[in-house]
Amino acid sequence: MPELAGDGAMLSLRLSRAEAEKLLRSAAPGGGLEMAAVNGPDAVVVAGDPEAVHSLRDHCAQAGIQARVLPVDYASHTSHVERLREAVLAPLAGIVPRTAEIPLYSTLRGAFVDGPELDAGYWYENLRRTVEFEAAIETLSAAGHDAFVEVSPHPVLSGSVQDTVGDASVVVGSVQRDDDTPERFLAALAEAHVGGVAVDWQAVHGDGEPTDLPTYPFDHERFWLLPDASGPARADEGWCYRVDWQETTGPAAGPAGRWLLLLPATTDGRPAELAWRDAAAAALADHAALPHPVTVPLDDPHALTAAVRDALATQAESGAYTGVLSLLALGDADAGAEATLGLLRELEAADADARVWLATCGAVGTGADDPVTCPAGAQVWGLGQTAALERGERHTGLVDLPQEAGTAQRALLARALTGTEDQLAVRSRAVFARRLLPAAPGTDRVPDTADEAVPQGTILVTGGTGGLGALTARRLAARGAQHLALVSRRGEAAPGVAPLVAELTGLGARVTVHACDISASEEVAGLVETLRADGATISGVVHAAGLNQQTALKDMTREEFREVLAAKVQGARNLEDACPGLSLFLLFSSGAGVWGSAGQGAYAAGNAFLDAFALHRRARGLAATSVAWGLWADGGMTDDEQAVARLRDQGVRPMPGHRALQVLETVLAGDESAVVVADVDWPRFTETYAALRQRPLLDAIPGARAAAPARPAPAAGAALRDRLAGRPPAEQHHELTHLVRSCAAAVLGHEDTRAVAMDTAFRTLGFDSLGAVRLRKRLAEATGLALPTTLIFDHPNAAALADHLRSELFADPHDDEDVVTAALGGLDRLEARLAHVPGPQRAELARHLDRVLTTLRTGAAGTGHDGALRTPPSQQTDLAEAGFDELLAALGRELGDNEQPAANR
């Protein structure tokens, strides 16, 4: 409907018709909105002017009403359609409908229609009037119809139908958006069949004799995990994704409490960055938050550490921070990324629970009219996404700031800091949330001529002597590359170079091999000069060099951070400087830069930079494509068996090299700027990725949002705690052990809990990282506890895990077994030191021990058993160095006697 495009909008509401009409009267009294569709008891759509729709959406957000703007820019089924009357009637005027062979129930007429009445006027009215879908379903159900099949590319209305007719009727779909295979359609037919719908199986399967199934339940139990699915049927089917930005409103309320605001101690920076250093504090203060600005030097790691530690130490007197907002990347973004690493390390060392936000400016682009202007800032996005995973349940967010820092933009920033979204771009008049979307490549055509596939002249391939670089070089040679310059640190000394050169030469390419540190600008310039002196014209670059990593942020040094970044970041910059006028500038990035990866903070930062760098080049009219790869079956990280096993456990499936390269050709032929190519089992991936907190990045991926784990319900833990309270510790342990074994057996697919022995390690039983997440989810739901994803690694068998659950559910300092264990341990340590007590002071020590023994023999209650009063481990006296008074104090602590200091006894 091009005539209506841009003039309207539609809003889906989780309300009944009556509730929606009341809402329109109260929240949109000025008109501009109409009822477009009534799909179910609590599913309606209103439509009208865009401003009115967005205003109502904001009102619903504040009122807690579920509302979603549909991805259309027109208002069908409203008075907006009236301008199309003649445009609809005229083309259809000569068409004469015939009598229908299949009964048709009209939502417009509210009755069955024969067919001839479906003329041009009918279809115009159908487009103009409210869709009375709920009424139609109610009528059909009342008439005795008890089975409904939604035939569509994706079941959109099945939920509303089920809500209308109730559970007594059968409601099934046909295929799904992310699964339109014959198997999915057969599953839908099977679902209808078991619901009592007559299915013509011969029409489905052709000739054959139906076989009756046994009437008894199948006794089926498997003892090994099923293999991974083989992946998409075509090389480019379901592997391509791209980052998109969707407008979001966020909460109405702004930040509150005390906020640590970190500012870079530099006067460098673009005007917008300098303006935000002042505006950020105002944004917090405008909403009753209390900003605590701290200026941090970026070039002095020790001074930075001291400044952050001093700021965190003020919490003891001034109160805990509600949030931390870092502007360290506003200015020198490279130094700011390194400083951000230092900040994250200090926050982790302090075990800070505050919401953390890392700000950039121009590090991301939300569309063609909002390009990336500071790709270096994207390093913070890769680092921050890794921090979000490593910090678990604690909020870690990223926010990109606009070029303006006025009152409106400050208000948008303040609201962004308090919502559930964790990756946002604040712009002049709106806030956009980052989403990963499925994306078919720009073309289904794979180039099939040499001239079209690769540029003529010399193509320089970094990391070209092994891994993905070598695989890509083979493909380029097969596609007609004239000259391949393979570059690596070791050059001709790299393993396997001679046979690789022979293979590429046999494919028709001229091959030269060069040793070069791609992160050193002088070496890159010298390499390019050497090639040109040899008559080469460099027409393309494939940047596949990189250094993998497995280090948590809390353990990462600045030196390691720089080393991992160097090849990716500085290498790309050096290639741009040394090789202008390219027709191919292909960057090999990684999914770690798109969604983060625990233990790979610097690696994620470097890859996030490459994606932003490609977009930045495109905005300047230069050639660039960045491909964020998933897991390859050969090449890439496949030499790191531990990393590969972890990715497979998480649902990232290895892509065969030849198929991944087919996708690459399709991406290049489609002239893509930045794309993700990965074979991911999204439900499996999401179970791990979103195990500890909501990850909105994946909300638009089919299968990912539905698989996101639910947060544990406190009521479940209360019920379990009430049931076990007062029972003997041994009985509590027995019940919790049974719970752990039952949940573990269910995750592994065993029907008998005896398959999970109490003292057998979970790893031995067959648990992988996904199994660990699923067990944690079941136990969290049963206990109401917030449990870490490392649960089965910290407590490696059922008995140990039951002990942990009991300590979490019944954390009681008066627990008899705990007191006895602690007391015996204290006596053992004391006895070891008695021989070293000076003779004159032994009498005082004996008198003290007599008092303890008297208390023990008479059964009198001891004093000072409040565990909160005990000295923290870091402050306890080392008995090997204790004096007499310290020894008495230690005795009192170990035996629970904290009534008075030793000197006063």
PDB file of C-alpha atoms in Angstrom, residues 140-285:
ATOM      1  CA  LEU A 140     -17.373 -21.493  14.687  1.00  0.00           C
ATOM      2  CA  SER A 141     -16.636 -23.037  18.086  1.00  0.00           C
ATOM      3  CA  ALA A 142     -20.255 -22.651  19.172  1.00  0.00           C
ATOM      4  CA  ALA A 143     -21.311 -24.379  15.949  1.00  0.00           C
ATOM      5  CA  GLY A 144     -19.342 -27.483  16.941  1.00  0.00           C
ATOM      6  CA  HIS A 145     -15.998 -26.932  15.234  1.00  0.00           C
ATOM      7  CA  ASP A 146     -13.316 -28.134  17.646  1.00  0.00           C
ATOM      8  CA  ALA A 147     -10.162 -28.264  15.521  1.00  0.00           C
ATOM      9  CA  PHE A 148      -8.382 -25.223  14.054  1.00  0.00           C
ATOM     10  CA  VAL A 149      -5.324 -25.334  11.788  1.00  0.00           C
ATOM     11  CA  GLU A 150      -3.423 -22.126  11.068  1.00  0.00           C
ATOM     12  CA  VAL A 151      -1.922 -22.425   7.587  1.00  0.00           C
ATOM     13  CA  SER A 152       0.694 -19.674   7.421  1.00  0.00           C
ATOM     14  CA  PRO A 153       4.461 -19.165   7.235  1.00  0.00           C
ATOM     15  CA  HIS A 154       4.463 -18.831  11.027  1.00  0.00           C
ATOM     16  CA  PRO A 155       1.753 -19.405  13.677  1.00  0.00           C
ATOM     17  CA  VAL A 156       0.708 -15.864  14.559  1.00  0.00           C
ATOM     18  CA  LEU A 157      -2.935 -16.332  15.559  1.00  0.00           C
ATOM     19  CA  SER A 158      -2.866 -19.818  17.074  1.00  0.00           C
ATOM     20  CA  GLY A 159      -2.387 -18.454  20.588  1.00  0.00           C
ATOM     21  CA  SER A 160      -5.411 -16.161  20.235  1.00  0.00           C
ATOM     22  CA  VAL A 161      -7.497 -19.023  18.821  1.00  0.00           C
ATOM     23  CA  GLN A 162      -6.562 -21.268  21.755  1.00  0.00           C
ATOM     24  CA  ASP A 163      -7.420 -18.507  24.225  1.00  0.00           C
ATOM     25  CA  THR A 164     -10.806 -18.092  22.521  1.00  0.00           C
ATOM     26  CA  VAL A 165     -11.863 -21.734  22.292  1.00  0.00           C
ATOM     27  CA  GLY A 166     -10.101 -23.150  25.368  1.00  0.00           C
ATOM     28  CA  ASP A 167      -8.049 -26.308  25.826  1.00  0.00           C
ATOM     29  CA  ALA A 168     -10.865 -28.654  24.803  1.00  0.00           C
ATOM     30  CA  SER A 169     -10.284 -27.811  21.131  1.00  0.00           C
ATOM     31  CA  VAL A 170      -7.257 -28.690  19.015  1.00  0.00           C
ATOM     32  CA  VAL A 171      -5.245 -25.753  17.657  1.00  0.00           C
ATOM     33  CA  VAL A 172      -2.149 -26.412  15.546  1.00  0.00           C
ATOM     34  CA  GLY A 173       0.056 -24.528  13.109  1.00  0.00           C
ATOM     35  CA  SER A 174       1.692 -25.761   9.940  1.00  0.00           C
ATOM     36  CA  VAL A 175       5.264 -24.491   9.553  1.00  0.00           C
ATOM     37  CA  GLN A 176       7.369 -21.956  11.423  1.00  0.00           C
ATOM     38  CA  ARG A 177       9.461 -18.980  10.433  1.00  0.00           C
ATOM     39  CA  ASP A 178      12.672 -20.715  11.403  1.00  0.00           C
ATOM     40  CA  ASP A 179      11.560 -24.213  10.416  1.00  0.00           C
ATOM     41  CA  ASP A 180       9.635 -24.642   7.167  1.00  0.00           C
ATOM     42  CA  THR A 181      10.903 -28.157   6.540  1.00  0.00           C
ATOM     43  CA  PRO A 182       8.779 -31.203   5.624  1.00  0.00           C
ATOM     44  CA  GLU A 183       9.601 -32.583   9.069  1.00  0.00           C
ATOM     45  CA  ARG A 184       7.993 -29.559  10.720  1.00  0.00           C
ATOM     46  CA  PHE A 185       4.859 -29.963   8.590  1.00  0.00           C
ATOM     47  CA  LEU A 186       4.685 -33.680   9.409  1.00  0.00           C
ATOM     48  CA  ALA A 187       4.998 -32.846  13.100  1.00  0.00           C
ATOM     49  CA  ALA A 188       2.026 -30.493  12.758  1.00  0.00           C
ATOM     50  CA  LEU A 189      -0.003 -33.239  11.092  1.00  0.00           C
ATOM     51  CA  ALA A 190       0.986 -35.640  13.866  1.00  0.00           C
ATOM     52  CA  GLU A 191      -0.097 -33.113  16.486  1.00  0.00           C
ATOM     53  CA  ALA A 192      -3.466 -32.802  14.758  1.00  0.00           C
ATOM     54  CA  HIS A 193      -3.740 -36.587  14.507  1.00  0.00           C
ATOM     55  CA  VAL A 194      -3.186 -37.212  18.219  1.00  0.00           C
ATOM     56  CA  GLY A 195      -5.740 -34.480  18.885  1.00  0.00           C
ATOM     57  CA  GLY A 196      -8.380 -36.469  17.050  1.00  0.00           C
ATOM     58  CA  VAL A 197      -8.245 -34.797  13.620  1.00  0.00           C
ATOM     59  CA  ALA A 198      -8.607 -37.218  10.702  1.00  0.00           C
ATOM     60  CA  VAL A 199      -5.448 -37.044   8.575  1.00  0.00           C
ATOM     61  CA  ASP A 200      -5.278 -38.652   5.134  1.00  0.00           C
ATOM     62  CA  TRP A 201      -1.875 -40.286   5.596  1.00  0.00           C
ATOM     63  CA  GLN A 202      -1.923 -41.865   2.151  1.00  0.00           C
ATOM     64  CA  ALA A 203      -2.179 -38.384   0.645  1.00  0.00           C
ATOM     65  CA  VAL A 204       0.862 -37.459   2.710  1.00  0.00           C
ATOM     66  CA  HIS A 205       3.034 -40.542   2.187  1.00  0.00           C
ATOM     67  CA  GLY A 206       1.596 -42.103  -0.936  1.00  0.00           C
ATOM     68  CA  ASP A 207       1.020 -45.837  -1.221  1.00  0.00           C
ATOM     69  CA  GLY A 208       1.770 -47.980   1.767  1.00  0.00           C
ATOM     70  CA  GLU A 209       0.074 -49.952   4.511  1.00  0.00           C
ATOM     71  CA  PRO A 210      -0.598 -48.124   7.782  1.00  0.00           C
ATOM     72  CA  THR A 211       0.727 -49.976  10.826  1.00  0.00           C
ATOM     73  CA  ASP A 212      -0.987 -49.866  14.191  1.00  0.00           C
ATOM     74  CA  LEU A 213       1.161 -48.797  17.096  1.00  0.00           C
ATOM     75  CA  PRO A 214       1.132 -50.767  20.368  1.00  0.00           C
ATOM     76  CA  THR A 215      -1.354 -49.570  22.946  1.00  0.00           C
ATOM     77  CA  TYR A 216       1.141 -49.748  25.827  1.00  0.00           C
ATOM     78  CA  PRO A 217       3.566 -46.875  26.526  1.00  0.00           C
ATOM     79  CA  PHE A 218       6.956 -47.113  24.906  1.00  0.00           C
ATOM     80  CA  ASP A 219       9.710 -48.083  27.359  1.00  0.00           C
ATOM     81  CA  HIS A 220      12.511 -46.078  25.816  1.00  0.00           C
ATOM     82  CA  GLU A 221      15.631 -44.858  27.555  1.00  0.00           C
ATOM     83  CA  ARG A 222      18.788 -43.601  25.892  1.00  0.00           C
ATOM     84  CA  PHE A 223      22.228 -43.821  27.413  1.00  0.00           C
ATOM     85  CA  TRP A 224      24.183 -41.400  25.211  1.00  0.00           C
ATOM     86  CA  LEU A 225      23.636 -37.921  23.855  1.00  0.00           C
ATOM     87  CA  LEU A 226      22.232 -37.492  20.371  1.00  0.00           C
ATOM     88  CA  PRO A 227      24.624 -36.057  17.762  1.00  0.00           C
ATOM     89  CA  ASP A 228      24.386 -32.460  16.600  1.00  0.00           C
ATOM     90  CA  ALA A 229      22.060 -31.662  13.721  1.00  0.00           C
ATOM     91  CA  SER A 230      23.862 -31.502  10.412  1.00  0.00           C
ATOM     92  CA  GLY A 231      23.005 -27.847   9.884  1.00  0.00           C
ATOM     93  CA  PRO A 232      21.214 -26.050   7.060  1.00  0.00           C
ATOM     94  CA  ALA A 233      20.467 -27.817   3.802  1.00  0.00           C
ATOM     95  CA  ARG A 234      22.054 -25.031   1.737  1.00  0.00           C
ATOM     96  CA  ALA A 235      25.303 -23.229   2.407  1.00  0.00           C
ATOM     97  CA  ASP A 236      23.609 -19.863   2.865  1.00  0.00           C
ATOM     98  CA  GLU A 237      20.450 -21.041   4.621  1.00  0.00           C
ATOM     99  CA  GLY A 238      20.126 -19.848   8.177  1.00  0.00           C
ATOM    100  CA  TRP A 239      23.780 -18.910   8.716  1.00  0.00           C
ATOM    101  CA  CYS A 240      23.673 -15.161   8.049  1.00  0.00           C
ATOM    102  CA  TYR A 241      22.796 -12.474  10.591  1.00  0.00           C
ATOM    103  CA  ARG A 242      23.328  -8.763  10.941  1.00  0.00           C
ATOM    104  CA  VAL A 243      23.117  -6.225  13.733  1.00  0.00           C
ATOM    105  CA  ASP A 244      20.114  -3.911  13.654  1.00  0.00           C
ATOM    106  CA  TRP A 245      18.896  -1.085  15.870  1.00  0.00           C
ATOM    107  CA  GLN A 246      15.285  -0.847  17.006  1.00  0.00           C
ATOM    108  CA  GLU A 247      13.720   2.149  18.673  1.00  0.00           C
ATOM    109  CA  THR A 248      12.840   1.577  22.309  1.00  0.00           C
ATOM    110  CA  THR A 249      11.159   3.754  24.895  1.00  0.00           C
ATOM    111  CA  GLY A 250      12.696   2.467  28.105  1.00  0.00           C
ATOM    112  CA  PRO A 251      11.287   3.178  31.562  1.00  0.00           C
ATOM    113  CA  ALA A 252       9.769   6.515  32.461  1.00  0.00           C
ATOM    114  CA  ALA A 253      11.806   6.830  35.647  1.00  0.00           C
ATOM    115  CA  GLY A 254      15.425   7.917  35.617  1.00  0.00           C
ATOM    116  CA  PRO A 255      18.341   6.770  37.769  1.00  0.00           C
ATOM    117  CA  ALA A 256      18.341   7.186  41.517  1.00  0.00           C
ATOM    118  CA  GLY A 257      20.839   6.793  44.327  1.00  0.00           C
ATOM    119  CA  ARG A 258      24.553   7.426  44.269  1.00  0.00           C
ATOM    120  CA  TRP A 259      26.413   7.043  40.961  1.00  0.00           C
ATOM    121  CA  LEU A 260      30.142   6.839  40.334  1.00  0.00           C
ATOM    122  CA  LEU A 261      30.904   8.918  37.224  1.00  0.00           C
ATOM    123  CA  LEU A 262      34.333   8.256  35.713  1.00  0.00           C
ATOM    124  CA  LEU A 263      35.800  10.958  33.464  1.00  0.00           C
ATOM    125  CA  PRO A 264      39.046  10.902  31.452  1.00  0.00           C
ATOM    126  CA  ALA A 265      41.724  13.358  32.612  1.00  0.00           C
ATOM    127  CA  THR A 266      42.363  14.804  29.167  1.00  0.00           C
ATOM    128  CA  THR A 267      41.305  17.834  27.183  1.00  0.00           C
ATOM    129  CA  ASP A 268      41.486  15.862  23.925  1.00  0.00           C
ATOM    130  CA  GLY A 269      38.346  14.783  22.152  1.00  0.00           C
ATOM    131  CA  ARG A 270      35.745  15.809  19.662  1.00  0.00           C
ATOM    132  CA  PRO A 271      33.285  18.560  20.695  1.00  0.00           C
ATOM    133  CA  ALA A 272      30.515  16.067  21.453  1.00  0.00           C
ATOM    134  CA  GLU A 273      32.795  14.020  23.682  1.00  0.00           C
ATOM    135  CA  LEU A 274      33.920  17.077  25.609  1.00  0.00           C
ATOM    136  CA  ALA A 275      30.326  18.238  26.014  1.00  0.00           C
ATOM    137  CA  TRP A 276      29.174  14.911  27.437  1.00  0.00           C
ATOM    138  CA  ARG A 277      31.775  15.008  30.188  1.00  0.00           C
ATOM    139  CA  ASP A 278      29.768  17.849  31.728  1.00  0.00           C
ATOM    140  CA  ALA A 279      26.349  16.749  30.512  1.00  0.00           C
ATOM    141  CA  ALA A 280      26.518  13.258  32.003  1.00  0.00           C
ATOM    142  CA  ALA A 281      26.624  14.570  35.558  1.00  0.00           C
ATOM    143  CA  ALA A 282      23.675  16.845  34.777  1.00  0.00           C
ATOM    144  CA  ALA A 283      21.741  13.912  33.288  1.00  0.00           C
ATOM    145  CA  LEU A 284      22.098  12.032  36.562  1.00  0.00           C
ATOM    146  CA  ALA A 285      21.399  15.008  38.792  1.00  0.00           C
TER     147      ALA A 285
END
